[in-house]
Tab-separated table of C-alpha atoms in Angstrom:
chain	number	residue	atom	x	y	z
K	6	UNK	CA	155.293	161.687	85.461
K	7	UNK	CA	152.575	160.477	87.613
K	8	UNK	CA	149.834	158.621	85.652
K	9	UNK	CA	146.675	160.491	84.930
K	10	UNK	CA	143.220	158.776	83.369
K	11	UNK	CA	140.545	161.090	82.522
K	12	UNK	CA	137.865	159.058	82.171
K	13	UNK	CA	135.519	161.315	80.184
K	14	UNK	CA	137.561	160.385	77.385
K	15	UNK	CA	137.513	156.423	77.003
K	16	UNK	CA	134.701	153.556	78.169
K	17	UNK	CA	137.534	151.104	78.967
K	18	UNK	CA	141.277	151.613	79.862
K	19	UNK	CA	143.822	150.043	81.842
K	20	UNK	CA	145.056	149.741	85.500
K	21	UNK	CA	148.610	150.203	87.025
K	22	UNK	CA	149.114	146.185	86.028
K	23	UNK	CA	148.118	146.843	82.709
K	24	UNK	CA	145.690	144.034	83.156
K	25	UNK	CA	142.030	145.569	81.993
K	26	UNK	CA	139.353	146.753	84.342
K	27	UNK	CA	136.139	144.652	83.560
K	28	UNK	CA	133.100	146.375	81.862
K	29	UNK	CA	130.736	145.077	84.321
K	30	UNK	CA	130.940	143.890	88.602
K	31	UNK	CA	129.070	142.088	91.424
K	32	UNK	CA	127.831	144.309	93.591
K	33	UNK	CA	125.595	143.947	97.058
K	34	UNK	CA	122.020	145.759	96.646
K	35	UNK	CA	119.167	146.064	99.201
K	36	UNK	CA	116.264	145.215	97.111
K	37	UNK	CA	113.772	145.548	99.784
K	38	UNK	CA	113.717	146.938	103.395
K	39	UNK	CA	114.387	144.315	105.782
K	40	UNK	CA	116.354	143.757	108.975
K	41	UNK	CA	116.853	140.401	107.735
K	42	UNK	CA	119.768	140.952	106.158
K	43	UNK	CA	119.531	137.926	103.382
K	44	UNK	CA	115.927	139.236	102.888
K	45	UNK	CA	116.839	142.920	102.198
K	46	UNK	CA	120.178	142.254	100.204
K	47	UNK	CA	120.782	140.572	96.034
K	48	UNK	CA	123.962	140.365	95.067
K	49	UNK	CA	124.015	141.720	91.540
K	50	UNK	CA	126.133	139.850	88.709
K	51	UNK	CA	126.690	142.427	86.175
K	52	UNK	CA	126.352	145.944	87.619
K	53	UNK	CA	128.085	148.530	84.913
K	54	UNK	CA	131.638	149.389	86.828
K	55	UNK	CA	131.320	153.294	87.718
K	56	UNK	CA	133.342	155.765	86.381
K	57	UNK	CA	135.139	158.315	88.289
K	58	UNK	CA	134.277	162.025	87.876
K	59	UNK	CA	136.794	164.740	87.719
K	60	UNK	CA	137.452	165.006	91.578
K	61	UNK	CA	137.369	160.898	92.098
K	62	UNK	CA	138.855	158.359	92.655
K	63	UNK	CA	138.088	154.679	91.369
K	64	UNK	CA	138.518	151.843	94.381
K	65	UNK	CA	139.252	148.334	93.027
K	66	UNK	CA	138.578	146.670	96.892
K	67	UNK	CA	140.484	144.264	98.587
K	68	UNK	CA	138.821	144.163	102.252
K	69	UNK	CA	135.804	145.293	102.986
K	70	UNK	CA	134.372	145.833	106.701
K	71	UNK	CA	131.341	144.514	108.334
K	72	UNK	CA	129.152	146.495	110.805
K	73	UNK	CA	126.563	145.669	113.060
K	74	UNK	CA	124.857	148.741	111.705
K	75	UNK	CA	124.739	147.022	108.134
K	76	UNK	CA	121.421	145.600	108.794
K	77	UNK	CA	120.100	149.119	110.359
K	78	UNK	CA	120.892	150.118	106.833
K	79	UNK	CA	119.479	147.775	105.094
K	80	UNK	CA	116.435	148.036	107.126
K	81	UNK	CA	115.185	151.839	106.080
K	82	UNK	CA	116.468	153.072	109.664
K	83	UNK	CA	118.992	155.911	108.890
K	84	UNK	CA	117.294	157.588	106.225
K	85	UNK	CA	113.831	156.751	105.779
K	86	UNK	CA	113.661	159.000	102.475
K	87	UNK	CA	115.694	156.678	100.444
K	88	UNK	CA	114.553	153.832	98.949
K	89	UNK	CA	115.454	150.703	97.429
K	90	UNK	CA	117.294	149.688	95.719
K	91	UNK	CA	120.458	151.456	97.145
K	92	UNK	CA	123.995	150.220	97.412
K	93	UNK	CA	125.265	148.608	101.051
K	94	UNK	CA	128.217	148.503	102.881
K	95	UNK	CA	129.887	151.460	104.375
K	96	UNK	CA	134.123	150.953	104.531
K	97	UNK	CA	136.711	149.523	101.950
K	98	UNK	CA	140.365	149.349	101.736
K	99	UNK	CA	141.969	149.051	98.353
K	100	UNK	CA	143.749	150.136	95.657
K	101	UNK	CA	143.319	153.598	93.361
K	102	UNK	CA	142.739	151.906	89.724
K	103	UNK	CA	141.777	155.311	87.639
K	104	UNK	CA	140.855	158.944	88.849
K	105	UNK	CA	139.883	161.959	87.460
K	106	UNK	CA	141.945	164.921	86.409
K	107	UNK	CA	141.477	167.324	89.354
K	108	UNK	CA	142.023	163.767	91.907
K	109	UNK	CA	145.451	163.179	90.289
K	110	UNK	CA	146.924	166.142	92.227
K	111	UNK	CA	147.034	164.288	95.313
K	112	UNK	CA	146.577	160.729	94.387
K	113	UNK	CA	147.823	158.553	91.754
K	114	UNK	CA	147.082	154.833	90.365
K	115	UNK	CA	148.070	152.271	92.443
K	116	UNK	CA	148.228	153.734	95.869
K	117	UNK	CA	146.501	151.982	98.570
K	118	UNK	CA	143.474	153.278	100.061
K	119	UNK	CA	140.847	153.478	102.709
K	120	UNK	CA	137.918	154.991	103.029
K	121	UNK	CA	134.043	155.190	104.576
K	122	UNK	CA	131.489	155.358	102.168
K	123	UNK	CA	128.187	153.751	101.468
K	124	UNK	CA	128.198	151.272	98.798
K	125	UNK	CA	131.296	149.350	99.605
K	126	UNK	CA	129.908	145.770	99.500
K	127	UNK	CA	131.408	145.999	95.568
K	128	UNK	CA	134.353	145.311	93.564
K	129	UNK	CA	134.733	148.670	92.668
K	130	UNK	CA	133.268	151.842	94.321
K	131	UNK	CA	133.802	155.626	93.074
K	132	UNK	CA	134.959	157.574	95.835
K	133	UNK	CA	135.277	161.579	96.453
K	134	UNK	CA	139.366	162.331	96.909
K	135	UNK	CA	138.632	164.188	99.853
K	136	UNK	CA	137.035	161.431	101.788
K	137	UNK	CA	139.756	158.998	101.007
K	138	UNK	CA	142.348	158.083	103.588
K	139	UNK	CA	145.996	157.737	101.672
K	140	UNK	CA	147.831	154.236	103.328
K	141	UNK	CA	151.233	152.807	103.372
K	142	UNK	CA	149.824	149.706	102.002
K	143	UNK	CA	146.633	147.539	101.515
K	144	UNK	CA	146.537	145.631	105.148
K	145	UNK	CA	143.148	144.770	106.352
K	146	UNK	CA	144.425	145.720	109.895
K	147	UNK	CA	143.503	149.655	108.447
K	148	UNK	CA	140.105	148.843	107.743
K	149	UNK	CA	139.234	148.100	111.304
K	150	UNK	CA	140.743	151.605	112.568
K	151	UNK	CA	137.756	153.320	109.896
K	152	UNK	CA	134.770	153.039	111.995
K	153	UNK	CA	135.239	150.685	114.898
K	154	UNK	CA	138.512	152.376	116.050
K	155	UNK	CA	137.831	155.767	115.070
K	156	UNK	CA	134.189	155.598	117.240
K	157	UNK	CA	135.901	154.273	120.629
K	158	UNK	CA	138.742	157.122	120.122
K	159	UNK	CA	135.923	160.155	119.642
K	160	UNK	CA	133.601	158.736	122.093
K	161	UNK	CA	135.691	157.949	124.768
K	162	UNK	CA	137.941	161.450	123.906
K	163	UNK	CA	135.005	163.793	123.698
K	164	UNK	CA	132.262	161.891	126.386
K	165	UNK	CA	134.363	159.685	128.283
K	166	UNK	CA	136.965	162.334	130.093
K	167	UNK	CA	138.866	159.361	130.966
K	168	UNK	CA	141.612	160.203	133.832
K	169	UNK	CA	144.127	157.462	135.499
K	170	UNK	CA	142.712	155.098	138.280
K	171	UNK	CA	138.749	155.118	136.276
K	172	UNK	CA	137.041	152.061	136.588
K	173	UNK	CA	135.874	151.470	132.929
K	174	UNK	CA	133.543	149.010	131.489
K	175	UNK	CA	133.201	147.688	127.930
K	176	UNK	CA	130.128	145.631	127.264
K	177	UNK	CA	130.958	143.356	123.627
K	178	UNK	CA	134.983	143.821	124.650
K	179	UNK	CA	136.082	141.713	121.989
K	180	UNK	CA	134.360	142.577	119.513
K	181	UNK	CA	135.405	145.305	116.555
K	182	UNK	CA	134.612	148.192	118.337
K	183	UNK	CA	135.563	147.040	121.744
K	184	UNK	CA	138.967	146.249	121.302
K	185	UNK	CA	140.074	149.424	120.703
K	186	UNK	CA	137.579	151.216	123.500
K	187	UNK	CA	139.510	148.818	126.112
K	188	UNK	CA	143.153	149.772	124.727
K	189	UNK	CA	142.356	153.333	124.346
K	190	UNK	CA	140.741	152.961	128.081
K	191	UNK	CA	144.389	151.380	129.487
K	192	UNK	CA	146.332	153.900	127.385
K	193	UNK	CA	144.379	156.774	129.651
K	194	UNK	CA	145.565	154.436	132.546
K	195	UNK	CA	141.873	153.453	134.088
K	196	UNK	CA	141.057	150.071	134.819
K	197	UNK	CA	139.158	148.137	132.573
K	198	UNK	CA	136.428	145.674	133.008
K	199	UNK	CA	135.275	143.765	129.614
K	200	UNK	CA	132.228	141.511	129.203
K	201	UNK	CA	132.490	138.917	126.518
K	202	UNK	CA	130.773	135.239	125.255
K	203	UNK	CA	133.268	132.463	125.934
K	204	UNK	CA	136.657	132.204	127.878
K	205	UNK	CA	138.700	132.429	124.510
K	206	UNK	CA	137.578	136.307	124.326
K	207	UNK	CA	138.652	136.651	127.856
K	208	UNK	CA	141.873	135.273	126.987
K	209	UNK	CA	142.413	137.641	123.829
K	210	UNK	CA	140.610	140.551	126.426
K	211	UNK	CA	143.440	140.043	129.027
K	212	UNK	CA	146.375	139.903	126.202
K	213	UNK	CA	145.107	143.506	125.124
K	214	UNK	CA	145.192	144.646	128.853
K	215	UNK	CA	141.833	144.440	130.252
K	216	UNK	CA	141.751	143.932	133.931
K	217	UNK	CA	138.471	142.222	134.805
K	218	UNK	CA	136.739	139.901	132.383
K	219	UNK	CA	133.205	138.820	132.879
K	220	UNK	CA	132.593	135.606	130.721
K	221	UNK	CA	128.288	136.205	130.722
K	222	UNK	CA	128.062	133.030	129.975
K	223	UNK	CA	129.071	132.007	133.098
K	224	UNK	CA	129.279	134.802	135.366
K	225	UNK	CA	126.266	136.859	136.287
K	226	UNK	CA	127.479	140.029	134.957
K	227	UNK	CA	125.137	142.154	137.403
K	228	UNK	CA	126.687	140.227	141.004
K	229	UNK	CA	130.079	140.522	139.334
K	230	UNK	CA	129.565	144.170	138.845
K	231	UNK	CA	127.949	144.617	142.795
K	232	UNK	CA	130.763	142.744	144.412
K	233	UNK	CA	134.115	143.786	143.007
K	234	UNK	CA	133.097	147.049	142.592
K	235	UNK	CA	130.678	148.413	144.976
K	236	UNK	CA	131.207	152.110	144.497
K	237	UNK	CA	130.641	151.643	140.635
K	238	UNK	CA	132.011	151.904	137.389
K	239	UNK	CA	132.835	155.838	136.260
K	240	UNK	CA	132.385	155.298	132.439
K	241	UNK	CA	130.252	152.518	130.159
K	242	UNK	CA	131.278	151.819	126.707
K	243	UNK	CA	127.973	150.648	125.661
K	244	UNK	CA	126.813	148.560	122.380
K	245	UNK	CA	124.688	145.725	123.628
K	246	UNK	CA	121.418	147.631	124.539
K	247	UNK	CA	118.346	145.614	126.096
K	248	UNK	CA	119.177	143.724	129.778
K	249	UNK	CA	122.917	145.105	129.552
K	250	UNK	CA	121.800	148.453	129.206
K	251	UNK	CA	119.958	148.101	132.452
K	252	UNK	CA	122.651	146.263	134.283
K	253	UNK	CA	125.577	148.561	133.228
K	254	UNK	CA	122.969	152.006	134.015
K	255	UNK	CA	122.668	150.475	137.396
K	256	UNK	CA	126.845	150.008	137.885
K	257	UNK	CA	127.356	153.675	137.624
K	258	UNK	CA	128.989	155.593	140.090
K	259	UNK	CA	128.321	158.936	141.212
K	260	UNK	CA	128.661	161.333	138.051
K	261	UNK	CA	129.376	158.068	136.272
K	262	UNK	CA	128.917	158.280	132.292
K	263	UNK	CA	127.622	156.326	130.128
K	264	UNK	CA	128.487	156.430	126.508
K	265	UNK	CA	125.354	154.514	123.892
K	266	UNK	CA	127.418	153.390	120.933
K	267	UNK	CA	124.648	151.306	119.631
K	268	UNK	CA	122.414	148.660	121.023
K	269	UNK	CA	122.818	145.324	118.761
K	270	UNK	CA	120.566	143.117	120.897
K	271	UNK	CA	117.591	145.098	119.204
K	272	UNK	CA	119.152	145.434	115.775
K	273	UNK	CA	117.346	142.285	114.665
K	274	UNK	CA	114.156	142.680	115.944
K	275	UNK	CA	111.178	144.788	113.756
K	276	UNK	CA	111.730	148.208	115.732
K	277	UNK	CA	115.472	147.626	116.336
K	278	UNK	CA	115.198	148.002	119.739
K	279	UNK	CA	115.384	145.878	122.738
K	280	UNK	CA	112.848	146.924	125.767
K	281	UNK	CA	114.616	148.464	128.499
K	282	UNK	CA	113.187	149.753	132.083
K	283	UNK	CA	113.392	153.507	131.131
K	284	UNK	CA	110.242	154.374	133.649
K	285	UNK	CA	113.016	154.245	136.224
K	286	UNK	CA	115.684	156.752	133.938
K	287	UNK	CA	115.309	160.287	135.455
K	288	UNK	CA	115.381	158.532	139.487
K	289	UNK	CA	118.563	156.615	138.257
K	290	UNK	CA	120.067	159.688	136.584
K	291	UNK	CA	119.276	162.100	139.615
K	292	UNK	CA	120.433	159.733	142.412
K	293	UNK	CA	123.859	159.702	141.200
K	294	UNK	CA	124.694	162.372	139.294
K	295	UNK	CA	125.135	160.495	136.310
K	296	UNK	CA	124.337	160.834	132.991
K	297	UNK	CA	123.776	159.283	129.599
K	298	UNK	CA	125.138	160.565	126.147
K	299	UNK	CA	124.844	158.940	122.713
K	300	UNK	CA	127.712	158.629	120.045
K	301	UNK	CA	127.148	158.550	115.707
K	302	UNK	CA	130.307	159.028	114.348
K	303	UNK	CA	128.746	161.127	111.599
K	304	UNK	CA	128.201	163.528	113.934
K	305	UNK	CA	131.829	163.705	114.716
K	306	UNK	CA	133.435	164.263	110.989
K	307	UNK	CA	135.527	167.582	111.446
K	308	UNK	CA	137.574	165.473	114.036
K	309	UNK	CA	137.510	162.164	112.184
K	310	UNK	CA	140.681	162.637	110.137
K	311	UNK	CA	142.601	164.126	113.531
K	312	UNK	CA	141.373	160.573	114.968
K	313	UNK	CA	142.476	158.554	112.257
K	314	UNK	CA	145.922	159.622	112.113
K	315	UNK	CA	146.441	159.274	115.049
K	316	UNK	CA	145.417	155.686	115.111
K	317	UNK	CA	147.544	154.677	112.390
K	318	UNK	CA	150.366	155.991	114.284
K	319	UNK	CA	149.585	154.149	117.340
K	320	UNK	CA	149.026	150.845	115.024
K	321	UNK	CA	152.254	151.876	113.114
K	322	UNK	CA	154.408	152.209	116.110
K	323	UNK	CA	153.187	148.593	117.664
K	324	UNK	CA	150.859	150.709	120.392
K	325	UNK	CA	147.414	149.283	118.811
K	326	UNK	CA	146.447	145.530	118.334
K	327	UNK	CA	143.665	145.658	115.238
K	328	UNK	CA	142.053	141.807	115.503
K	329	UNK	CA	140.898	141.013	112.483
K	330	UNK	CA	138.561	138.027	112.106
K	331	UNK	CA	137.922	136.936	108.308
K	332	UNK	CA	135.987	133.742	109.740
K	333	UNK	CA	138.168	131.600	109.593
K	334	UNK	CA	136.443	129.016	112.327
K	335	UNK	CA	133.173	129.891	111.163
K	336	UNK	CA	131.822	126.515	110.055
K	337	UNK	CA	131.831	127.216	105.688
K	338	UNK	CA	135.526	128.742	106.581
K	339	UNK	CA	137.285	132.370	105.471
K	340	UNK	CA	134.530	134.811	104.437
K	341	UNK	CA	136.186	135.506	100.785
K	342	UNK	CA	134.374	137.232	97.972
K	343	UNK	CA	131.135	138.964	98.355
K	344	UNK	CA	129.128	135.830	98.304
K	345	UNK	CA	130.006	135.554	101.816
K	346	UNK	CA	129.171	139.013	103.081
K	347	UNK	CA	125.965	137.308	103.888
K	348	UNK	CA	127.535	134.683	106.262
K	349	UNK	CA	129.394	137.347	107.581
K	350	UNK	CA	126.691	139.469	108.883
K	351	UNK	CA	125.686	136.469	110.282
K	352	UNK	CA	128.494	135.363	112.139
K	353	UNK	CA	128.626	138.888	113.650
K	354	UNK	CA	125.052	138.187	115.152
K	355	UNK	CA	125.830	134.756	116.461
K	356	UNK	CA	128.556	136.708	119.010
K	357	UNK	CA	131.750	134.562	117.302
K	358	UNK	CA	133.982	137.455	116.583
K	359	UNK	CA	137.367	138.059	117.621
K	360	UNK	CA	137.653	141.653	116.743
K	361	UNK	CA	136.124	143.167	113.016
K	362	UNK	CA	134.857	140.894	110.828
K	363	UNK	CA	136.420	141.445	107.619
K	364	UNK	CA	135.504	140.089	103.960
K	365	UNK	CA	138.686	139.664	101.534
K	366	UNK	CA	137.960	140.550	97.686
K	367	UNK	CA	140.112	138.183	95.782
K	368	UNK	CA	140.472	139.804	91.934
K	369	UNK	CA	142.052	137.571	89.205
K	370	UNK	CA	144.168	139.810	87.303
K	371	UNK	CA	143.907	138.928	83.749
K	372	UNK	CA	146.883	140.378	80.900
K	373	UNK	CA	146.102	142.476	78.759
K	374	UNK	CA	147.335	140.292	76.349
């Protein structure tokens, strides 16, 4: 007796707590190409709330994920064909609230959700079934495992042939991506060196197992680096771009790796790229053996569900800390509603994060009668 709603049949029905799903929704749009993230981005009032085709599903969203990458998006750089305006935001968590007829063989109304998709930065997105991760329950914790978790599993599994006693170093350690690259590192049993902003990310760094913190605040990353470990680091989990690029290239050991998951110190600027001393590349590369490779998780896809199951298991069983920071000492407080997605992306540029920055969709649930 599982509930089916096909939707080509009525303009307005009812969710699983019989309260009524609104006509109409806020929704974030990028109304003009811009890096600047509160320059690119309007927050609609009144958007028409989709409707689900046959083989969809219709995500009410509780918690939706920010990403440095948001403002790469919002700036033209992934697809330079599209153009504005075009929905933003690329992973929810919520609940199923209708779905069409062919969905309703695997999922039904009500059952939590998660899933990467642009055009999450709504209260309701229409999602295809098959790209829609099935959860025990709505938990924000899930949301960080989507991209940030799932990109330091593939990356580090498929470039970083970790093996026990591997010095490893994650640049941005505490951050939503990092976390996991330094737990997944321990879990292979290497040792793990994490740079970070302030002494309270070392703290949270060493309670997830990392070794060797570098506050670069503080500590001058680069003499760190040439004095405790002179031979060099064998893999770089690398997001920062710009001077860290540089510094962690020249850490390497022989046939050391290093692994380009992004490179946020540019993301802001016009190009999105910070300068770094590439002249010097193919002598670096030669010397020792060592090479460079890039990671987009797109790229990755037939392996991304493998990945994701098994992080829930890990997080399930108590092997995987997911920090989730909803900005809670960010100086306007808890980034709630999507009002505050802009704050968010913020926050993530000012280096404050403890883990993913998450935004919490509060909905009112109004009777039916």
């Amino acid at each position: 007796s599982r509930p089916i709603l096909d939707m080509s049949y009525s303009r307005h029905f009812l969710d699983f707590q019989g309260s009524s799903i609104p006509s109409s929704m806020k929704k974030l749009v990028v109304t003009k190409l811009s890096q600047n993230f509160r320059e690119a981005v309007t927050l609609q009032q009144d958007s028409p709330v989709p409707l689900p085709g046959d083989g969809d599903l219709l995500v009410r969203n509780r918690f939706v994920g920010i990403n440095a990458s948001d403002i790469n998006y919002s700036a033209g750089r992934y697809d330079a064909s599209v153009k504005p305006p075009f929905d933003v935001g690329f992973e929810g968590v919520g609940e199923v609230v209708a779905l069409g007829l062919s969905a309703s063989a695997d999922f039904t109304v009500g059952q939590a959700v998660a899933y990467v998709k642009a055009g999450s930065f709504a209260e309701y997105t229409v999602v295809p079934a098959r790209q829609v991760v099935p959860l025990p329950s709505v938990k924000p914790e899930f949301l960080t495992l989507m991209v940030s978790g799932a990109t330091a599993y593939l990356s580090l599994k498929e470039l970083g042939e970790l093996s026990e006693g591997k010095k490893v170093l994650v640049t941005a350690a505490a951050g939503g991506t990092g976390q996991f690259a330094v737990q997944l590192a321990k879990r292979a049993k290497c040792h793990v060196i994490g740079t970070c902003s302030s002494d309270e990310k070392g703290g949270f760094l060493k309670s997830i197992g990392c070794d060797r913190t570098i506050n670069y605040k503080t500590e001058n990353v680069e003499s760190v680096l040439r004095k405790d470990y002179p031979e060099g680091v064998d893999v770089v989990y690398e997001s920062v771009g710009g001077q860290m690029f540089d510094l962690a290239l020249n850490a390497l050991a022989i046939k050391g790796r290093l692994i380009i998951i992004g490179f946020i110190a540019g993301y802001q600027n016009p190009t999105g790229l910070q300068p770094i001393k590439a002249e010097l590349l193919p002598a670096k590369l030669l010397k020792k053996s060592a090479s460079i490779r890039g990671f987009f998780l797109n790229h990755y896809l037939s392996d991304y569900k493998m990945a994701l199951q098994h992080l829930l298991k890990m997080y399930e069983g108590g092997d995987l800390v997911c920090e989730v920071d909803f900005g809670d000492m960010s100086p306007e407080g808890k980034f709630t509603g999507l009002e505050s997605v802009f704050r968010a992306v913020d926050y993530m540029y000012m280096g404050k994060n403890i883990g993913k920055i998450v935004v919490e969709l509060p909905h009112s649930v109004s009777s039916k009668l």
